[in-house]
Coordinates of C-alpha atoms and ligand atoms in Angstrom, one line a residue:
X1113 CA 53.3 -35.4 22.6
X1114 CA 55.1 -38.6 23.6
X1115 CA 56.2 -39.8 27.1
X1116 CA 59.3 -41.9 27.1
X1117 CA 60.4 -44.0 30.1
X1118 CA 64.1 -44.9 30.6
X1119 CA 66.4 -46.2 33.2
X1120 CA 69.0 -43.6 32.3
X1121 CA 68.7 -40.6 30.1
X1122 CA 72.0 -39.3 28.6
X1123 CA 71.9 -35.9 27.1
X1124 CA 74.8 -35.5 24.7
X1125 CA 76.7 -37.9 22.5
X1126 CA 80.3 -36.9 22.8
X1127 CA 82.9 -39.3 24.1
X1128 CA 81.6 -39.0 27.7
X1129 CA 78.1 -39.9 26.7
X1130 CA 79.0 -42.8 24.4
X1131 CA 81.4 -44.3 27.1
X1132 CA 78.7 -44.1 29.7
X1133 CA 76.0 -45.6 27.4
X1134 CA 78.2 -48.6 26.5
X1135 CA 79.1 -49.2 30.1
X1136 CA 75.5 -49.0 31.3
X1137 CA 73.7 -50.9 28.5
X1138 CA 74.7 -54.3 29.7
X1139 CA 72.0 -54.0 32.4
X1140 CA 70.1 -50.8 31.7
X1141 CA 67.7 -49.3 29.2
X1142 CA 69.5 -46.2 28.0
X1143 CA 68.2 -43.3 26.0
X1144 CA 70.8 -41.0 24.3
X1145 CA 69.4 -37.6 23.3
X1146 CA 71.6 -35.6 20.9
X1147 CA 70.8 -32.4 19.1
X1148 CA 72.3 -33.2 15.7
X1149 CA 73.5 -36.5 14.3
X1150 CA 75.1 -38.9 16.7
X1151 CA 78.7 -38.1 15.9
X1152 CA 78.3 -34.3 15.3
X1153 CA 80.0 -32.9 18.4
X1154 CA 83.3 -31.5 19.7
X1155 CA 84.7 -35.0 20.5
X1156 CA 84.8 -35.9 16.9
X1157 CA 86.8 -32.7 16.2
X1158 CA 89.6 -33.5 18.7
X1159 CA 92.7 -33.9 16.6
X1160 CA 95.7 -34.3 19.0
X1161 CA 94.9 -37.4 21.1
X1162 CA 94.6 -38.8 24.6
X1163 CA 97.3 -38.2 27.3
X1164 CA 98.2 -41.1 29.4
X1165 CA 101.4 -42.5 31.0
X1166 CA 101.9 -45.5 28.7
X1167 CA 105.6 -45.5 27.9
X1168 CA 108.1 -47.2 30.2
X1169 CA 110.0 -43.9 30.3
X1170 CA 106.8 -42.2 31.7
X1171 CA 104.9 -42.6 35.0
X1172 CA 101.5 -41.5 36.3
X1173 CA 103.4 -39.3 38.8
X1174 CA 105.1 -37.4 35.9
X1175 CA 101.7 -36.9 34.2
X1176 CA 100.2 -35.7 37.5
X1177 CA 103.1 -33.3 38.0
X1178 CA 102.6 -31.8 34.5
X1179 CA 98.8 -31.5 35.0
X1180 CA 99.1 -29.8 38.4
X1181 CA 101.7 -27.4 37.0
X1182 CA 99.6 -26.4 34.0
X1183 CA 96.5 -26.1 36.4
X1184 CA 98.3 -23.2 38.2
X1185 CA 97.5 -24.3 41.7
X1186 CA 93.8 -25.0 41.1
X1187 CA 93.6 -28.7 40.3
X1188 CA 92.0 -30.9 42.9
X1189 CA 94.9 -33.2 43.6
X1190 CA 92.9 -36.2 44.7
X1191 CA 90.8 -36.1 41.6
X1192 CA 93.8 -35.5 39.4
X1193 CA 95.6 -38.5 40.9
X1194 CA 92.6 -40.7 40.6
X1195 CA 91.9 -39.8 37.0
X1196 CA 95.4 -40.0 35.6
X1197 CA 96.2 -43.3 37.3
X1198 CA 93.2 -44.8 35.4
X1199 CA 94.6 -43.5 32.1
X1200 CA 96.3 -46.7 30.9
X1201 CA 93.2 -48.8 31.7
X1202 CA 91.0 -46.4 29.8
X1203 CA 93.2 -46.5 26.7
X1204 CA 93.2 -50.3 26.9
X1205 CA 89.4 -50.2 26.8
X1206 CA 89.5 -48.1 23.7
X1207 CA 92.0 -50.5 22.1
X1208 CA 89.7 -53.4 22.9
X1209 CA 86.7 -51.6 21.3
X1210 CA 88.8 -51.4 18.1
X1211 CA 90.2 -47.8 18.0
X1212 CA 93.0 -48.0 15.4
X1213 CA 95.7 -45.9 17.2
X1214 CA 98.7 -45.0 15.1
X1215 CA 101.4 -47.6 15.6
X1216 CA 105.2 -47.3 16.1
X1217 CA 107.2 -50.4 16.3
X1218 CA 110.1 -48.6 17.9
X1219 CA 108.1 -47.5 20.9
X1220 CA 107.9 -50.1 23.7
X1221 CA 104.1 -49.6 23.8
X1222 CA 103.8 -50.5 20.1
X1223 CA 102.0 -47.1 19.5
X1224 CA 103.3 -43.7 18.4
X1225 CA 103.2 -41.2 21.2
X1226 CA 103.2 -37.5 20.4
X1227 CA 103.8 -34.4 22.5
X1228 CA 101.9 -31.2 23.3
X1229 CA 102.5 -28.1 25.3
X1230 CA 103.0 -28.5 29.1
X1231 CA 103.9 -32.2 28.8
X1232 CA 107.4 -33.1 29.9
X1233 CA 107.5 -36.2 27.8
X1234 CA 105.8 -37.8 24.7
X1235 CA 102.6 -39.3 26.1
X1236 CA 99.7 -38.5 23.7
X1237 CA 98.4 -41.6 22.0
X1238 CA 96.5 -40.7 18.8
X1239 CA 95.1 -41.7 15.4
X1240 CA 97.1 -39.5 13.1
X1241 CA 95.5 -36.1 13.4
X1242 CA 91.9 -37.3 13.6
X1243 CA 91.8 -39.0 17.0
X1244 CA 88.4 -37.8 18.1
X1245 CA 86.8 -38.9 14.8
X1246 CA 88.3 -42.4 15.0
X1247 CA 87.3 -42.9 18.6
X1248 CA 83.7 -41.6 18.0
X1249 CA 83.2 -43.7 14.9
X1250 CA 84.3 -46.8 16.7
X1251 CA 82.1 -46.3 19.7
X1252 CA 79.3 -44.7 17.8
X1253 CA 78.9 -47.9 15.7
X1254 CA 78.5 -50.0 18.9
X1255 CA 76.0 -47.5 20.4
X1256 CA 73.9 -47.5 17.3
X1257 CA 73.6 -51.3 17.1
X1258 CA 73.1 -52.0 20.9
X1259 CA 69.7 -53.3 21.6
X1260 CA 69.5 -51.5 25.0
X1261 CA 70.4 -48.1 23.7
X1262 CA 67.8 -45.8 22.0
X1263 CA 69.4 -42.9 20.1
X1264 CA 67.2 -39.8 19.7
X1265 CA 69.1 -37.7 17.1
X1266 CA 68.0 -34.2 16.3
X1267 CA 66.5 -33.8 19.8
X1268 CA 67.6 -30.9 21.9
X1269 CA 66.9 -31.0 25.7
X1270 CA 64.9 -28.0 26.8
X1271 CA 65.1 -28.3 30.6
X1272 CA 65.5 -30.8 33.4
X1273 CA 62.4 -31.9 35.3
X1274 CA 63.1 -31.5 39.0
X1275 CA 61.3 -31.6 42.4
X1276 CA 61.4 -27.8 42.5
X1277 CA 59.7 -27.6 39.1
X1278 CA 57.1 -30.1 40.2
X1279 CA 56.5 -28.2 43.5
X1280 CA 57.7 -31.2 45.5
X1281 CA 60.9 -29.8 47.0
X1282 CA 59.6 -29.4 50.5
X1283 CA 59.1 -33.1 51.0
X1284 CA 62.0 -34.5 49.0
X1285 CA 64.8 -31.9 48.4
X1286 CA 65.8 -31.4 44.8
X1287 CA 65.8 -34.5 42.6
X1288 CA 66.0 -34.9 38.9
X1289 CA 63.2 -36.9 37.1
X1290 CA 64.2 -36.5 33.5
X1291 CA 63.9 -33.8 30.9
X1292 CA 61.8 -32.2 28.2
X1293 CA 63.3 -32.6 24.7
X1294 CA 62.3 -30.9 21.4
X1295 CA 62.4 -32.8 18.2
X1296 CA 64.2 -30.3 15.9
X1297 CA 62.5 -31.8 12.8
X1298 CA 58.9 -32.3 13.8
X1299 CA 58.7 -29.5 16.5
X1300 CA 57.2 -32.0 19.0
X1301 CA 58.3 -31.9 22.6
X1302 CA 58.7 -35.3 24.4
X1303 CA 58.6 -35.8 28.1
X1304 CA 61.4 -38.2 29.2
X1305 CA 61.1 -39.9 32.6
X1306 CA 64.3 -41.5 33.8
X1307 CA 65.7 -42.9 37.1
X1308 CA 68.9 -41.1 36.4
X1309 CA 69.8 -38.2 34.0
X1310 CA 73.3 -37.4 32.8
X1311 CA 74.3 -34.1 31.3
X1312 CA 77.1 -34.7 28.8
X1313 CA 76.6 -31.9 26.3
X1314 CA 80.2 -30.6 26.1
X1315 CA 81.4 -27.0 26.5
X1316 CA 80.4 -23.5 25.4
X1317 CA 82.9 -22.3 22.8
X1318 CA 80.1 -20.8 20.8
X1319 CA 79.8 -18.1 23.4
X1320 CA 82.7 -16.5 21.5
X1321 CA 82.9 -15.2 18.0
X1322 CA 86.1 -17.2 17.2
X1323 CA 86.2 -20.7 18.4
X1324 CA 87.7 -24.1 17.5
X1325 CA 84.4 -25.7 18.6
X1326 CA 81.5 -27.0 16.4
X1327 CA 78.2 -25.2 16.3
X1328 CA 76.8 -27.6 18.9
X1329 CA 79.0 -26.1 21.8
X1330 CA 76.4 -23.8 23.2
X1331 CA 76.7 -24.6 27.0
X1332 CA 73.4 -26.4 27.1
X1333 CA 74.2 -28.8 30.0
X1334 CA 75.9 -26.1 32.1
X1335 CA 72.9 -23.8 31.6
X1336 CA 70.3 -26.5 32.3
X1337 CA 72.2 -27.7 35.4
X1338 CA 72.4 -24.1 36.6
X1339 CA 68.7 -23.5 36.1
X1340 CA 68.0 -26.7 38.0
X1341 CA 70.0 -25.6 41.0
X1342 CA 73.5 -27.1 40.6
X1343 CA 76.6 -25.3 41.8
X1344 CA 78.8 -24.0 39.0
X1345 CA 82.6 -23.6 39.4
X1346 CA 85.5 -21.8 37.8
X1347 CA 83.7 -20.6 34.6
X1348 CA 86.3 -17.8 34.2
X1349 CA 88.8 -20.3 33.0
X1350 CA 88.0 -20.5 29.3
X1351 CA 90.9 -22.0 27.4
X1352 CA 91.9 -20.2 24.2
X1353 CA 93.7 -22.6 21.8
X1354 CA 96.8 -20.8 20.4
X1355 CA 96.5 -22.1 16.8
X1356 CA 93.2 -21.9 14.9
X1357 CA 93.6 -21.5 11.2
X1358 CA 93.2 -17.9 10.0
X1359 CA 91.4 -18.0 6.7
X1360 CA 88.1 -16.6 5.5
X1361 CA 86.9 -20.0 4.4
X1362 CA 88.0 -22.0 7.4
X1363 CA 85.6 -21.4 10.2
X1364 CA 86.7 -23.1 13.4
X1365 CA 89.5 -25.2 11.9
X1366 CA 92.0 -26.2 14.6
X1367 CA 95.7 -26.7 13.9
X1368 CA 96.5 -29.3 16.5
X1369 CA 99.1 -28.5 19.2
X1370 CA 100.9 -31.7 18.2
X1371 CA 102.2 -29.7 15.2
X1372 CA 104.2 -27.7 17.8
X1373 CA 104.9 -31.0 19.6
X1374 CA 106.5 -32.4 16.5
X1375 CA 108.7 -29.2 16.0
X1376 CA 106.4 -26.5 14.5
X1377 CA 107.6 -23.0 15.3
X1378 CA 105.6 -19.8 15.8
X1379 CA 106.8 -16.9 13.7
X1380 CA 106.0 -13.3 13.0
X1381 CA 105.3 -12.2 9.3
X1382 CA 109.1 -11.4 9.0
X1383 CA 109.9 -15.1 9.8
X1384 CA 111.3 -14.4 13.3
X1385 CA 110.3 -16.5 16.2
X1386 CA 108.8 -14.8 19.3
X1387 CA 108.0 -17.6 21.8
X1388 CA 111.5 -17.8 23.3
X1389 CA 111.2 -14.3 24.7
X1390 CA 107.9 -15.1 26.4
X1391 CA 108.8 -18.5 28.0
X1392 CA 111.8 -20.7 28.2
X1393 CA 109.7 -23.7 27.0
X1394 CA 109.0 -21.6 23.9
X1395 CA 106.4 -23.2 21.6
X1396 CA 105.8 -26.0 24.1
X1397 CA 104.8 -23.8 27.0
X1398 CA 101.3 -24.5 28.3
X1399 CA 98.4 -23.1 26.3
X1400 CA 97.6 -20.0 28.4
X1401 CA 101.1 -18.7 28.0
X1402 CA 101.3 -19.4 24.2
X1403 CA 97.8 -17.9 23.5
X1404 CA 98.6 -14.8 25.6
X1405 CA 102.0 -14.4 23.8
X1406 CA 100.3 -14.5 20.4
X1407 CA 97.6 -12.1 21.5
X1408 CA 100.3 -9.7 22.8
X1409 CA 102.3 -9.8 19.6
X1410 CA 99.3 -9.4 17.4
X1411 CA 98.1 -6.4 19.4
X1412 CA 101.5 -4.8 19.7
X1413 CA 102.2 -5.1 16.0
X1414 CA 98.7 -4.7 14.6
X1415 CA 98.8 -8.2 13.0
X1416 CA 95.8 -10.2 11.8
X1417 CA 97.6 -13.4 12.6
X1418 CA 100.9 -15.1 13.3
X1419 CA 102.4 -18.1 11.5
X1420 CA 103.0 -21.7 12.5
X1421 CA 105.8 -23.2 10.4
X1422 CA 106.6 -26.9 10.2
X1423 CA 107.8 -26.8 6.6
X1424 CA 111.4 -27.8 7.8
X1425 CA 110.1 -31.3 8.4
X1426 CA 110.2 -33.9 5.6
X1427 CA 107.0 -33.8 3.5
X1428 CA 106.5 -37.6 4.0
X1429 CA 106.5 -37.1 7.8
X1430 CA 104.0 -34.3 7.6
X1431 CA 101.7 -36.3 5.3
X1432 CA 101.8 -39.4 7.5
X1433 CA 101.3 -37.5 10.8
X1434 CA 99.0 -34.7 9.7
X1435 CA 97.0 -36.1 6.8
X1436 CA 93.9 -34.2 7.7
X1437 CA 95.6 -30.8 8.2
X1438 CA 97.7 -31.3 5.1
X1439 CA 94.6 -31.9 3.0
X1440 CA 92.4 -29.2 4.5
X1441 CA 95.2 -26.6 4.2
X1442 CA 95.9 -27.7 0.6
X1443 CA 92.3 -27.2 -0.3
X1444 CA 92.7 -23.6 0.9
X1445 CA 95.9 -23.1 -1.1
X1446 CA 98.3 -23.6 1.8
X1447 CA 101.0 -26.3 1.3
X1448 CA 102.2 -27.0 4.8
X1449 CA 105.3 -28.7 3.5
X1450 CA 106.4 -25.4 2.0
X1451 CA 104.4 -22.6 3.6
X1452 CA 103.9 -21.4 7.2
X1453 CA 100.3 -21.7 8.4
X1454 CA 98.4 -18.4 9.3
X1455 CA 97.0 -18.9 12.8
X1456 CA 95.1 -17.0 15.6
X1457 CA 94.0 -18.0 19.1
X1458 CA 90.3 -19.0 19.5
X1459 CA 88.0 -20.2 22.3
X1460 CA 88.6 -23.9 22.7
X1461 CA 87.7 -25.4 26.1
X1462 CA 85.5 -24.6 29.1
X1463 CA 87.5 -25.7 32.2
X1464 CA 84.8 -24.9 34.6
X1465 CA 81.3 -26.3 34.7
X1466 CA 78.8 -28.2 37.0
X1467 CA 80.4 -29.2 40.3
X1468 CA 80.6 -33.0 40.5
X1469 CA 82.2 -35.6 42.7
X1470 CA 84.4 -38.6 41.7
X1471 CA 81.5 -40.4 40.2
X1472 CA 80.1 -37.4 38.2
X1473 CA 77.3 -36.8 40.7
X1474 CA 75.9 -33.3 40.9
X1475 CA 74.1 -31.5 43.8
X1476 CA 70.8 -32.9 42.6
X1477 CA 69.8 -36.5 43.4
X1478 CA 69.7 -38.7 40.3
X1479 CA 71.6 -36.1 38.2
X1480 CA 75.1 -36.5 36.9
X1481 CA 77.3 -34.3 34.7
X1482 CA 80.4 -35.7 32.8
X1483 CA 82.9 -34.5 30.2
X1484 CA 83.4 -30.8 29.4
X1485 CA 80.0 -29.9 31.0
X1486 CA 81.4 -30.9 34.4
X1487 CA 83.8 -29.3 36.8
X1488 CA 85.7 -32.2 38.4
X1489 CA 88.8 -30.4 39.5
X1490 CA 91.1 -32.1 37.0
X1491 CA 91.8 -29.1 34.8
X1492 CA 92.4 -26.4 37.4
X1493 CA 93.0 -22.9 36.0
X1494 CA 94.3 -24.3 32.7
X1495 CA 93.7 -27.7 31.2
X1496 CA 96.7 -29.7 30.2
X1497 CA 96.4 -30.6 26.5
X1498 CA 94.8 -34.0 25.7
X1499 CA 93.6 -34.6 29.3
X1500 CA 90.0 -34.0 28.3
X1501 CA 89.2 -37.1 26.3
X1502 CA 90.8 -39.1 29.1
X1503 CA 88.4 -37.3 31.6
X1504 CA 85.5 -38.3 29.4
X1505 CA 86.5 -42.0 29.5
X1506 CA 87.2 -42.1 33.2
X1507 CA 84.0 -40.3 34.3
X1508 CA 81.9 -42.1 31.7
X1509 CA 82.9 -45.3 33.4
X1510 CA 82.8 -44.1 37.0
X1511 CA 79.3 -42.7 36.6
X1512 CA 78.1 -45.9 35.0
X1513 CA 79.5 -47.9 37.9
X1514 CA 77.7 -45.6 40.4
X1515 CA 74.4 -45.9 38.6
X1516 CA 74.7 -49.7 38.3
X1517 CA 75.3 -49.9 42.0
X1518 CA 72.0 -48.2 42.8
X1519 CA 68.8 -50.1 43.7
X1520 CA 66.3 -49.6 40.9
X1521 CA 64.0 -46.6 41.5
X1522 CA 60.4 -46.2 40.3
X1523 CA 60.0 -44.0 37.2
X1524 CA 57.5 -41.3 37.7
X1525 CA 54.7 -40.1 35.4
X1526 CA 55.5 -36.5 34.6
X1527 CA 53.4 -33.6 33.3
X1528 CA 53.5 -32.9 29.6
X1529 CA 55.2 -29.9 28.2
X1530 CA 52.7 -27.0 28.4
X1531 CA 52.3 -25.0 25.2
X1532 CA 48.9 -23.6 26.0
X1533 CA 50.2 -20.0 26.4
X1534 CA 52.6 -19.6 23.5
X1535 CA 52.3 -18.9 19.8
X1536 CA 54.7 -19.3 16.9
X1537 CA 57.5 -16.7 16.9
X1538 CA 56.9 -13.6 14.8
X1539 CA 60.4 -12.2 14.5
X1540 CA 63.2 -14.8 14.2
X1541 CA 65.6 -11.9 13.4
X1542 CA 65.8 -11.2 17.2
X1543 CA 67.3 -14.6 17.8
X1544 CA 70.0 -14.3 15.1
X1545 CA 70.8 -10.7 16.0
X1546 CA 71.2 -11.5 19.7
X1547 CA 73.4 -14.6 18.9
X1548 CA 75.7 -12.4 16.9
X1549 CA 75.8 -9.5 19.4
X1550 CA 76.5 -11.9 22.3
X1551 CA 79.4 -13.6 20.6
X1552 CA 81.0 -10.4 19.5
X1553 CA 81.0 -8.6 22.8
X1554 CA 82.1 -11.8 24.7
X1555 CA 85.1 -11.9 22.3
X1556 CA 86.0 -8.2 22.8
X1557 CA 85.3 -7.8 26.5
X1558 CA 85.7 -11.3 28.1
X1559 CA 88.5 -12.8 25.9
X1560 CA 92.2 -13.6 26.6
X1561 CA 92.9 -10.3 28.5
X1562 CA 90.2 -8.8 30.7
X1563 CA 89.6 -5.6 32.7
X1564 CA 87.0 -4.6 35.2
X1565 CA 85.5 -2.1 32.8
X1566 CA 85.2 -4.6 30.0
X1567 CA 83.6 -7.2 32.3
X1568 CA 81.1 -4.5 33.5
X1569 CA 80.2 -3.6 29.9
X1570 CA 79.6 -7.3 29.1
X1571 CA 77.5 -7.8 32.2
X1572 CA 75.3 -4.9 31.3
X1573 CA 74.6 -6.2 27.8
X1574 CA 74.0 -9.7 29.1
X1575 CA 71.3 -8.4 31.4
X1576 CA 69.5 -6.8 28.5
X1577 CA 69.8 -9.9 26.4
X1578 CA 68.6 -12.1 29.2
X1579 CA 65.5 -10.0 29.7
X1580 CA 64.7 -10.0 26.0
X1581 CA 65.2 -13.8 25.6
X1582 CA 63.2 -14.6 28.8
X1583 CA 60.3 -12.7 27.4
X1584 CA 60.6 -14.4 24.0
X1585 CA 60.8 -17.8 25.7
X1586 CA 57.7 -17.1 27.7
X1587 CA 55.6 -16.1 24.7
X1588 CA 56.7 -18.2 21.8
X1589 CA 57.0 -21.8 20.9
X1590 CA 60.5 -23.1 21.4
X1591 CA 62.9 -23.7 18.6
X1592 CA 66.5 -25.0 18.8
X1593 CA 68.0 -21.6 17.9
X1594 CA 66.0 -20.0 20.8
X1595 CA 67.0 -22.8 23.2
X1596 CA 70.7 -22.5 22.3
X1597 CA 70.7 -18.8 22.6
X1598 CA 69.0 -19.0 26.0
X1599 CA 71.7 -21.4 27.1
X1600 CA 74.5 -19.3 25.6
X1601 CA 73.4 -16.2 27.4
X1602 CA 73.2 -18.0 30.8
X1603 CA 76.6 -19.5 30.2
X1604 CA 78.1 -16.1 29.2
X1605 CA 76.6 -14.7 32.4
X1606 CA 78.3 -17.4 34.5
X1607 CA 81.6 -16.7 32.8
X1608 CA 81.4 -12.9 33.4
X1609 CA 80.1 -13.4 37.0
X1610 CA 83.0 -15.7 37.7
X1611 CA 85.6 -13.5 36.1
X1612 CA 84.4 -10.6 38.2
X1613 CA 84.8 -12.6 41.4
X1614 CA 88.5 -13.4 40.7
X1615 CA 90.7 -10.6 41.8
X1616 CA 94.0 -12.0 40.5
X1617 CA 95.5 -13.3 37.3
X1618 CA 95.9 -17.0 37.3
X1619 CA 96.1 -19.6 34.5
X1620 CA 93.6 -18.8 31.8
X1621 CA 92.1 -15.8 33.6
X1622 CA 94.2 -12.7 33.0
X1623 CA 93.1 -9.2 34.2
X1624 CA 95.0 -6.0 33.6
X1625 CA 93.4 -4.7 36.9
X1626 CA 94.7 -7.6 38.9
X1627 CA 97.9 -8.7 37.2
X1628 CA 99.3 -10.5 40.3
X1629 CA 98.6 -14.1 41.4
X1630 CA 97.3 -14.4 45.0
X1631 CA 99.1 -16.6 47.5
X1632 CA 96.2 -19.1 47.9
X1633 CA 94.2 -20.6 45.1
X1634 CA 90.4 -20.7 45.6
X1635 CA 87.6 -22.0 43.4
X1636 CA 84.9 -19.6 42.2
X1637 CA 81.7 -21.3 43.1
X1638 CA 78.3 -19.8 42.0
X1639 CA 75.1 -20.9 43.4
X1640 CA 71.6 -19.7 42.6
Ligands
SIN2432 C1 94.9 -30.2 19.9 O1 95.0 -31.2 19.2 O2 95.7 -29.2 19.9 C2 93.7 -30.2 20.9 C3 93.9 -31.2 21.9 C4 93.3 -30.7 23.2 O3 92.7 -29.7 23.2 O4 93.4 -31.4 24.2

């Protein structure tokens, strides 16, 4: 068992984690723990781009207006203003790092700006349809070669080490001292002591059967923060992306919203459009509206999917702007220059998370949360498309500045991980069965449209799973599947608890029992 000492421990290697690491590493010894390879996470899968008021026709005020409007009265206006005003500076930083954004000589910015639902103007800067991958590869290379950054790949954090855990909370409140992390390959658990710990593990799309997220999105940071005593906010607001490819061999393949931004039309199997009867903005309405409209049409007509058609655009345009989607669809026998693309909604983004301030600080001393793991107040009840990578950049930098401004703290020797009372698991089938069961009932009972009864059913099943997994965790050696399942169940519980507390329909939370919107918007905050 090893004991690692760091200035800052970052758990998660998405855009928030990499941005923070690079901003800290000038002066600090940073350790970056990531449960697969460095670039295997949801940030690399982001297709659309990064929203920011770059064009001379645009303004931060217009971007703020669109964000507040999509957020359905629940965005924190101070945070929203602060984040969106920093957008152009954050994009400039990425350009300086070498991100090859798609150019457009006819635009005054020199870059091509695309459009997505809820945006009143073209303001999404991108690298064709693989923005996340390009950004992550550029920053990942710098992280790997930085002498002050140690990357621990294939390590999954088990839990945070806090004053409460160490029995010191009476004298010092609740502080974070680091974390235990399991090496997936050797099975060894390391104890990591750090002056500051940052949760940047992304969201929890894998709570649902159908998701656009990679397998890594198991709510690890949110669950660890919750167990450590952080407040959790607005978990009922799970964003369902309207257009995930519907194909038996295309698990989790997103069709970016910029396809609609560039003129793609949603159609029924008979070729008729349906969005204009649901919203005057039609295909470019915010995501909650489009996903609900698709869900409605599919249920009403008993359809397996609807279709996204952009075949009316010139083939050369489609190949230039959507090379990745063009190739992936072609491999599956769909020619997007000729055929409509079969699509369904799927879980995409966790708008709620660990409550943080403007610098990413949580309720625990020396613990931060950034990116999709955090609830900053920017996304409100429905995140505006392409605001999330921007949030990662802004909070990655802000938390770095906050950490750099602190006087150095002593690192503490911490107890080793105790395996004296556990044995190797005897029945792995319990883990895979419970994973499957959880994701299926969350999809059926806690999806796009909810009712009290469905939520109660889900809550009942979560309670049983929770008991079974806690017993398993207490008796058997940890594995990454067990840790992820434990985190998924906790996150599902937070989603259901939050959904039950909201007695209205607002943004991404829609209940048949409470179809109206209340006059005053209020955050759902859950505390242990
Ligand atoms: C997309 O490209 O449609 C996803 C972008 C986002 O979720 O912000």
